[in-house]
Amino acid sequence: MSARVDVPVALTIAGSDSGGGAGVQADLKTFAAHGVFGASVLTALTAQNTRGVHGVHVVPAAFVTEQLDAVLSDIAVHATKIGMLADARVVAAVADAVAGGAGGPVVLDPVMVATSGDRLLDPAAVAAVREDLLPIVDLVTPNVPEAAVLLDAAPATDLDGVRAQARELFSRTGTAVLVKGGHLTGPESVDVLVGPSGETLLRRPRVGTTATHGTGCTLSAALAAQAALRPGAGWEELAGPARDYLQSALLAGRDLHVGSGHDGSHGPLDHAFALREPG
Ligand SMILES: Nc1ncnc2c1ncn2[C@@H]1O[C@H](COP(=O)(O)OP(=O)(O)OP(=O)(O)O)[C@@H](O)[C@H]1O
Ligand SMILES: Cc1ncc(CO)c(N)n1
């Protein structure tokens, strides 16, 4: 008889990227790469590839709730990641589930605009994310423009500006904050984590590549995967390994020729780098 495997479970509540590089697809690949079982609740379908978003079909909020109920009534979820939410009704449905508290620590990636520049959140839903969801999640992971929108401020232009906005978001909401530094320039990409135990800077060499589609999704999914694997650990312990996974996937993604976007805009990461034979 084979041994029973008590596998950690992570849930992603996010949109589908038909091109496979971001959204639910990036999240499930990231969970699998961590040895974590992935469940998914779809909030929207995008017709998307490495060049951009060609269409969005939002899932009715009642059906988002039906999916959440189906998963949470049956499966013990150890951590949750939230990505694209599309509109205010979907935000409300997800906020209700988070308030119910069934999915372990919750990481919110406040997705607003895709790397290609296409909108993934109705501007009218930003207030609902800020007021109804942000205060009840455990970690929020905005990029530089998203942090500015959440604070109603101008985007930071340097690391000190990012540090100040991360501190301000944490003090306003009480939710731990990781502001991603991919949109700044310089030899390093620096993410700033601020939480109850203070500030942690995550510095990694900036990879010279245009294949950055899905980096934000992948980081937040890796954070949820780490939280599922190590219950009780603080974000400052989980963030380093999550950022390392992303860095390896970014480096390996330079050799992954998927889609024409790789040569002009935004090719995907290689989530499965660890499974590939060298050479
Ligand atoms: N060229 C790069 N080299 C190394 N790390 C990077 C690079 N670009 C982005 N990152 C890292 O990727 C993560 C996502 O950062 P970014 O600020 O680009 O978020 P995002 O805009 O939400 O991502 P996305 O492109 O998926 O929308 C961060 O950990 C950031 O430091
Ligand atoms: C579905 C989806 N979610 C998130 C992003 C952000 O990268 C994207 N491009 N597509």
Coordinates of C-alpha atoms and ligand atoms in Angstrom, one line a residue:
M1 CA 0.0 0.0 0.0
S2 CA 1.3 3.5 -0.8
A3 CA 1.8 6.1 1.8
R4 CA -0.8 8.9 2.3
V5 CA 0.4 12.3 1.2
D6 CA -0.9 15.3 3.2
V7 CA -0.3 17.8 0.5
P8 CA -0.7 21.5 1.3
V9 CA -3.4 23.2 -0.7
A10 CA -3.4 26.7 -2.1
L11 CA -6.4 28.4 -3.8
T12 CA -6.1 31.1 -6.5
I13 CA -9.0 33.4 -7.1
A14 CA -8.1 35.1 -10.4
G15 CA -8.6 35.5 -14.1
S16 CA -7.7 33.1 -16.9
D17 CA -4.9 34.1 -19.3
S18 CA -5.5 32.0 -22.4
G19 CA -1.9 32.5 -23.4
G20 CA -0.8 30.7 -20.2
G21 CA 1.7 33.1 -18.9
A22 CA -0.2 35.1 -16.2
G23 CA -3.4 34.8 -14.2
V24 CA -4.7 31.4 -13.0
Q25 CA -2.4 29.5 -15.3
A26 CA 0.7 31.1 -13.8
D27 CA -0.7 30.6 -10.3
L28 CA -1.4 26.8 -10.8
K29 CA 2.0 26.3 -12.4
T30 CA 3.7 28.1 -9.5
F31 CA 1.8 26.0 -6.9
A32 CA 2.7 22.8 -8.7
A33 CA 6.4 23.8 -8.9
H34 CA 6.3 24.2 -5.1
G35 CA 4.7 20.8 -4.6
V36 CA 1.5 22.5 -3.5
F37 CA -2.0 21.2 -4.7
G38 CA -3.7 24.1 -6.5
A39 CA -7.5 24.8 -6.6
S40 CA -8.9 27.7 -8.6
V41 CA -11.9 30.1 -8.7
L42 CA -12.2 31.9 -12.0
T43 CA -13.2 35.6 -11.9
A44 CA -12.9 36.4 -15.6
L45 CA -11.8 34.9 -18.8
T46 CA -9.3 36.9 -20.9
A47 CA -8.6 36.3 -24.6
Q48 CA -4.9 37.1 -24.2
N49 CA -1.5 36.2 -25.6
T50 CA 2.1 37.4 -25.3
R51 CA 1.2 40.5 -27.2
G52 CA -1.8 41.7 -25.1
V53 CA -5.4 41.3 -23.9
H54 CA -7.8 41.1 -26.8
G55 CA -11.0 40.6 -24.8
V56 CA -12.4 40.1 -21.3
H57 CA -15.4 38.1 -20.3
V58 CA -16.3 38.7 -16.6
V59 CA -17.8 35.7 -14.6
P60 CA -21.1 36.7 -13.0
A61 CA -20.5 37.4 -9.3
A62 CA -23.0 34.8 -8.1
F63 CA -21.1 32.1 -10.0
V64 CA -17.8 33.3 -8.4
T65 CA -19.6 32.7 -5.1
E66 CA -20.8 29.3 -6.3
Q67 CA -17.2 28.3 -7.1
L68 CA -15.9 29.6 -3.7
D69 CA -18.6 27.7 -1.9
A70 CA -17.8 24.5 -3.8
V71 CA -14.1 24.7 -3.0
L72 CA -14.3 25.9 0.6
S73 CA -17.1 23.5 1.7
D74 CA -15.0 20.5 0.5
I75 CA -11.3 21.3 0.5
A76 CA -9.1 22.5 3.4
V77 CA -7.3 25.4 1.9
H78 CA -4.0 26.4 3.6
A79 CA -3.4 29.7 1.8
T80 CA -5.2 31.9 -0.8
K81 CA -4.0 34.2 -3.5
I82 CA -6.3 36.8 -5.1
G83 CA -5.5 38.3 -8.5
M84 CA -7.7 39.9 -11.2
L85 CA -11.1 40.9 -9.9
A86 CA -12.5 42.7 -13.0
D87 CA -15.4 44.6 -11.4
A88 CA -17.0 45.8 -8.1
R89 CA -19.5 42.9 -7.9
V90 CA -16.8 40.3 -8.1
V91 CA -14.8 42.2 -5.5
A92 CA -17.8 42.1 -3.2
A93 CA -18.3 38.4 -3.7
V94 CA -14.6 37.7 -2.9
A95 CA -14.6 40.0 0.1
D96 CA -17.6 38.1 1.5
A97 CA -15.6 34.8 1.2
V98 CA -12.5 36.3 2.8
A99 CA -14.5 37.8 5.6
G100 CA -15.8 34.2 6.2
G101 CA -12.2 33.3 6.8
A102 CA -12.0 29.8 5.3
G103 CA -8.8 30.0 3.1
G104 CA -5.8 30.4 5.4
P105 CA -3.5 33.4 5.0
V106 CA -4.7 35.6 2.0
V107 CA -2.3 37.4 -0.4
L108 CA -4.0 40.1 -2.5
D109 CA -2.3 41.1 -5.8
P110 CA -4.3 44.2 -6.6
V111 CA -4.1 43.7 -10.4
M112 CA -5.3 46.8 -12.3
V113 CA -3.4 46.9 -15.6
A114 CA -1.6 44.1 -17.6
T115 CA 2.1 44.4 -18.5
S116 CA 0.8 45.1 -22.1
G117 CA -1.1 48.2 -20.7
D118 CA -4.6 46.7 -20.9
R119 CA -7.1 47.3 -18.0
L120 CA -8.0 44.3 -15.8
L121 CA -10.0 46.1 -13.1
D122 CA -12.9 48.5 -13.7
P123 CA -11.8 51.9 -12.4
A124 CA -15.1 52.1 -10.5
A125 CA -14.0 48.9 -8.5
V126 CA -10.8 50.4 -7.1
A127 CA -12.6 51.9 -4.1
A128 CA -14.1 48.5 -3.3
V129 CA -10.7 46.9 -3.4
R130 CA -9.2 49.6 -1.2
E131 CA -12.1 49.8 1.4
D132 CA -13.6 46.3 1.4
L133 CA -10.8 43.9 0.6
L134 CA -7.5 45.5 1.5
P135 CA -8.1 45.7 5.3
I136 CA -9.2 42.0 5.6
V137 CA -6.4 40.3 3.7
D138 CA -3.0 39.3 5.2
L139 CA -0.6 40.7 2.6
V140 CA -1.0 43.0 -0.4
T141 CA 1.5 43.1 -3.3
P142 CA 1.0 46.2 -5.4
N143 CA 3.5 47.3 -8.1
V144 CA 4.6 50.9 -8.1
P145 CA 1.6 52.4 -10.0
E146 CA -0.9 50.2 -8.0
A147 CA 0.5 51.4 -4.7
A148 CA 0.1 55.0 -5.9
V149 CA -3.6 54.3 -6.9
L150 CA -4.3 52.7 -3.5
L151 CA -2.9 55.7 -1.7
D152 CA -4.3 58.3 -4.1
A153 CA -0.8 59.6 -4.6
A154 CA 1.7 60.1 -7.4
P155 CA 3.8 57.0 -8.3
A156 CA 7.1 56.7 -6.5
T157 CA 10.1 57.3 -8.7
D158 CA 12.9 55.9 -6.5
L159 CA 13.5 53.3 -3.8
D160 CA 13.0 55.8 -0.9
G161 CA 9.6 56.8 -2.4
V162 CA 8.6 53.1 -2.6
R163 CA 9.7 52.6 1.0
A164 CA 7.6 55.6 2.2
Q165 CA 4.5 54.4 0.2
A166 CA 4.9 50.8 1.6
R167 CA 5.0 52.2 5.2
E168 CA 2.1 54.5 4.5
L169 CA -0.1 51.6 3.1
F170 CA 0.7 49.4 6.1
S171 CA -0.1 52.1 8.6
R172 CA -3.4 53.0 6.9
T173 CA -4.6 49.4 6.5
G174 CA -2.8 47.3 9.1
T175 CA -2.2 44.8 6.3
A176 CA 1.4 43.7 5.5
V177 CA 2.5 45.3 2.2
L178 CA 5.1 44.1 -0.4
V179 CA 5.6 46.9 -3.0
K180 CA 7.2 45.3 -6.1
G181 CA 10.0 47.3 -7.7
G182 CA 9.9 45.9 -11.3
H183 CA 8.8 49.3 -12.6
L184 CA 11.8 51.2 -11.3
T185 CA 15.2 51.1 -13.1
G186 CA 18.7 50.2 -11.9
P187 CA 20.9 47.2 -11.7
E188 CA 18.7 45.6 -9.1
S189 CA 14.9 45.0 -8.8
V190 CA 14.1 45.8 -5.2
D191 CA 10.8 44.8 -3.5
V192 CA 9.9 46.5 -0.2
L193 CA 8.1 44.4 2.4
V194 CA 6.6 46.3 5.4
G195 CA 4.7 44.4 8.1
P196 CA 4.4 44.1 11.9
S197 CA 8.1 43.2 12.2
G198 CA 9.3 46.2 10.2
E199 CA 10.8 46.6 6.8
T200 CA 12.6 44.0 4.7
L201 CA 14.2 44.8 1.3
L202 CA 14.3 42.1 -1.3
R203 CA 17.1 42.9 -3.7
R204 CA 17.8 40.7 -6.8
P205 CA 19.8 41.5 -10.0
R206 CA 17.6 42.9 -12.7
V207 CA 17.3 40.4 -15.5
G208 CA 17.8 41.9 -18.9
T209 CA 14.7 40.4 -20.6
T210 CA 11.4 41.4 -22.2
A211 CA 9.9 38.1 -21.0
T212 CA 8.3 39.6 -17.9
H213 CA 4.6 38.7 -18.5
G214 CA 3.2 37.2 -15.3
T215 CA 5.9 38.2 -12.9
G216 CA 3.5 39.8 -10.5
C217 CA 1.1 36.9 -10.6
T218 CA 3.9 34.4 -10.1
L219 CA 5.3 36.3 -7.1
S220 CA 2.0 36.5 -5.3
A221 CA 1.3 32.8 -6.1
A222 CA 4.7 31.8 -4.8
L223 CA 4.0 33.7 -1.6
A224 CA 0.8 31.8 -1.1
A225 CA 2.5 28.5 -1.9
Q226 CA 5.2 29.3 0.7
A227 CA 2.5 30.2 3.2
A228 CA 0.7 26.9 2.5
L229 CA 4.0 25.0 3.0
R230 CA 5.1 26.8 6.2
P231 CA 2.1 27.6 8.4
G232 CA 2.8 30.2 11.1
A233 CA 6.0 31.6 9.3
G234 CA 6.1 35.4 8.9
W235 CA 6.0 37.1 5.5
E236 CA 9.6 38.2 6.0
E237 CA 10.6 34.5 6.1
L238 CA 8.4 33.5 3.2
A239 CA 9.2 36.4 0.8
G240 CA 12.9 35.4 0.2
P241 CA 12.2 31.9 -1.1
A242 CA 9.2 33.2 -3.1
R243 CA 11.3 35.9 -4.8
D244 CA 14.1 33.3 -5.5
Y245 CA 11.6 31.1 -7.3
L246 CA 10.5 34.0 -9.4
Q247 CA 14.1 35.0 -10.2
S248 CA 14.9 31.5 -11.4
A249 CA 11.7 31.4 -13.6
L250 CA 12.7 34.8 -15.0
L251 CA 16.2 33.7 -15.8
A252 CA 15.1 30.5 -17.4
G253 CA 12.3 32.3 -19.3
R254 CA 15.0 34.0 -21.4
D255 CA 15.4 30.7 -23.3
L256 CA 11.7 29.9 -23.5
H257 CA 10.4 30.9 -26.9
V258 CA 6.7 30.9 -26.5
G259 CA 4.7 33.4 -28.6
S260 CA 5.8 36.3 -30.8
G261 CA 5.8 38.5 -27.8
H262 CA 9.1 37.1 -26.7
D263 CA 10.8 39.1 -29.5
G264 CA 8.9 42.3 -29.2
S265 CA 7.0 42.6 -26.0
H266 CA 6.1 40.3 -23.1
G267 CA 6.9 36.6 -23.3
P268 CA 6.3 34.3 -20.3
L269 CA 8.5 33.0 -17.5
D270 CA 9.6 29.4 -17.3
H271 CA 7.6 28.1 -14.3
A272 CA 8.8 24.5 -14.9
F273 CA 12.5 25.3 -15.0
A274 CA 13.3 22.8 -12.3
L275 CA 11.8 19.9 -14.4
R276 CA 13.9 20.6 -17.5
E277 CA 17.1 18.6 -18.3
P278 CA 20.2 20.8 -18.5
G279 CA 21.4 21.6 -22.1
Ligands
LIG1 N1 13.7 42.5 -15.1 C1 13.5 42.0 -13.9 N2 14.5 41.4 -13.2 C2 14.4 40.9 -12.0 N3 13.2 40.9 -11.3 C3 12.1 41.6 -11.9 C4 12.2 42.1 -13.2 N4 11.0 42.7 -13.5 C5 10.2 42.5 -12.5 N5 10.9 41.8 -11.5 C6 10.3 41.3 -10.2 O1 9.1 40.7 -10.6 C7 8.1 41.0 -9.6 C8 7.0 41.7 -10.2 O2 7.3 43.1 -10.3 P1 6.6 44.2 -11.1 O3 6.8 45.4 -10.4 O4 6.9 44.1 -12.5 O5 5.1 43.7 -10.9 P2 3.8 43.7 -11.8 O6 3.8 45.0 -12.6 O7 2.7 43.4 -11.0 O8 4.1 42.5 -12.8 P3 3.3 42.1 -14.1 O9 4.4 42.4 -15.2 O10 3.1 40.6 -14.0 O11 2.1 42.9 -14.2 C9 8.9 41.7 -8.5 O12 9.4 40.8 -7.5 C10 10.0 42.4 -9.2 O13 11.1 42.7 -8.4
LIG2 C1 -5.8 37.1 -16.2 C2 -4.6 38.0 -15.9 N1 -4.4 38.3 -14.6 C3 -3.4 39.1 -14.3 C4 -2.6 39.6 -15.2 C5 -1.4 40.6 -14.8 O1 -0.2 40.3 -15.3 C6 -2.8 39.3 -16.6 N2 -2.1 39.8 -17.6 N3 -3.9 38.5 -16.9

